[in-house]
PDB file of C-alpha atoms and ligand atoms in Angstrom:
ATOM      1  CA  MET A 664      -4.046 -15.388  10.855  1.00 87.00           C
ATOM      2  CA  VAL A 665      -2.863 -11.632  11.695  1.00 92.00           C
ATOM      3  CA  GLU A 666      -4.817  -8.647   9.906  1.00 92.00           C
ATOM      4  CA  ILE A 667      -2.908  -5.452  10.034  1.00 94.00           C
ATOM      5  CA  LYS A 668      -4.261  -2.089   8.550  1.00 94.00           C
ATOM      6  CA  ILE A 669      -3.214   1.444   8.833  1.00 95.00           C
ATOM      7  CA  LYS A 670      -6.033   3.758   8.687  1.00 97.00           C
ATOM      8  CA  SER A 671      -5.704   7.289   8.288  1.00 97.00           C
ATOM      9  CA  SER A 672      -8.808   8.719  10.032  1.00 97.00           C
ATOM     10  CA  LYS A 673     -11.052  11.426   8.748  1.00 98.00           C
ATOM     11  CA  ASP A 674      -9.373  14.700  10.189  1.00 98.00           C
ATOM     12  CA  GLY A 675      -7.347  12.597  12.992  1.00 98.00           C
ATOM     13  CA  PRO A 676      -4.573  10.477  13.550  1.00 98.00           C
ATOM     14  CA  ASN A 677      -2.989   7.494  11.518  1.00 97.00           C
ATOM     15  CA  LEU A 678      -4.347   4.317  13.393  1.00 98.00           C
ATOM     16  CA  VAL A 679      -2.545   1.332  13.642  1.00 96.00           C
ATOM     17  CA  ILE A 680      -5.490  -1.625  13.579  1.00 96.00           C
ATOM     18  CA  ILE A 681      -4.520  -5.039  14.267  1.00 95.00           C
ATOM     19  CA  ASP A 682      -7.297  -7.946  14.017  1.00 94.00           C
ATOM     20  CA  GLY A 683      -9.995  -5.327  13.873  1.00 94.00           C
ATOM     21  CA  GLN A 684      -8.472  -3.303  17.245  1.00 97.00           C
ATOM     22  CA  VAL A 685      -6.935   0.003  17.274  1.00 98.00           C
ATOM     23  CA  LYS A 686      -3.805  -0.659  18.939  1.00 98.00           C
ATOM     24  CA  MET A 687      -1.892   3.028  18.168  1.00 98.00           C
ATOM     25  CA  ALA A 688      -2.682   6.351  17.160  1.00 98.00           C
ATOM     26  CA  PHE A 689       0.171   8.363  15.553  1.00 98.00           C
ATOM     27  CA  CYS A 690      -0.222  12.255  14.929  1.00 98.00           C
ATOM     28  CA  ARG A 691      -0.493  13.529  11.711  1.00 97.00           C
ATOM     29  CA  CYS A 692      -1.448  16.918  12.658  1.00 98.00           C
ATOM     30  CA  GLY A 693       1.698  17.930  13.869  1.00 98.00           C
ATOM     31  CA  HIS A 694       0.045  19.479  16.919  1.00 98.00           C
ATOM     32  CA  SER A 695       0.288  16.689  19.217  1.00 98.00           C
ATOM     33  CA  ASN A 696       2.204  17.364  22.605  1.00 98.00           C
ATOM     34  CA  ASN A 697       3.247  13.710  22.780  1.00 98.00           C
ATOM     35  CA  LYS A 698       4.343  12.724  19.499  1.00 98.00           C
ATOM     36  CA  PRO A 699       4.847  10.504  17.750  1.00 98.00           C
ATOM     37  CA  PHE A 700       1.524   9.902  19.538  1.00 98.00           C
ATOM     38  CA  CYS A 701      -1.881  11.621  18.987  1.00 98.00           C
ATOM     39  CA  ASP A 702      -3.052  13.142  22.015  1.00 98.00           C
ATOM     40  CA  GLY A 703      -6.306  14.526  20.743  1.00 98.00           C
ATOM     41  CA  THR A 704      -5.155  18.149  19.902  1.00 98.00           C
ATOM     42  CA  HIS A 705      -6.054  17.850  16.292  1.00 98.00           C
ATOM     43  CA  HIS A 706      -9.551  18.692  17.709  1.00 98.00           C
ATOM     44  CA  LYS A 707      -8.316  21.958  18.878  1.00 98.00           C
ATOM     45  CA  ALA A 708      -6.193  22.572  15.658  1.00 98.00           C
ATOM     46  CA  LYS A 709      -9.157  22.045  13.437  1.00 98.00           C
ATOM     47  CA  PHE A 710      -7.280  19.466  11.361  1.00 98.00           C
ATOM     48  CA  GLU A 711      -8.660  18.446   8.319  1.00 98.00           C
ATOM     49  CA  ALA A 712      -7.600  15.413   6.013  1.00 98.00           C
ATOM     50  CA  GLU A 713      -9.228  12.722   4.106  1.00 97.00           C
ATOM     51  CA  GLU A 714      -9.501   9.432   5.152  1.00 97.00           C
ATOM     52  CA  LYS A 715      -7.589   6.307   3.767  1.00 96.00           C
ATOM     53  CA  GLU A 716      -7.010   2.767   4.799  1.00 91.00           C
ATOM     54  CA  THR A 717      -4.251   0.299   3.448  1.00 89.00           C
ATOM     55  CA  GLN A 718      -4.131  -3.177   4.396  1.00 82.00           C
ATOM     56  CA  ILE A 719      -0.387  -3.921   5.180  1.00 84.00           C
ATOM     57  CA  PHE A 720      -0.507  -7.546   6.132  1.00 78.00           C
ATOM     58  CA  ASN A 721      -2.823 -10.466   6.238  1.00 78.00           C
ATOM     59  CA  GLY A 722      -1.337 -13.684   6.835  1.00 71.00           C
TER      60      GLY A 722
HETATM   61  S1  FES B1369      -3.702  13.710  14.994  1.00 52.85           S
HETATM   62 FE1  FES B1369      -4.237  14.046  16.961  1.00 52.85          FE
HETATM   63  S2  FES B1369      -3.055  15.418  17.990  1.00 52.85           S
HETATM   64 FE2  FES B1369      -2.202  15.323  15.839  1.00 52.85          FE
END
């Protein structure tokens, strides 16, 4: 069984979580120098956003 979630982290990237482990982090602040991936620039940019979690697959 594989569990896949997408979590929009508080003030940070969209995380792809597979079986409880973060596998990828996609930028959602628009400031990354390595798009589509997060490079941590959201801290410098003082990005603010709500946390949200969605389970997209469990089987
Ligand atoms: S969310 Fe991290 S650099 Fe954009």
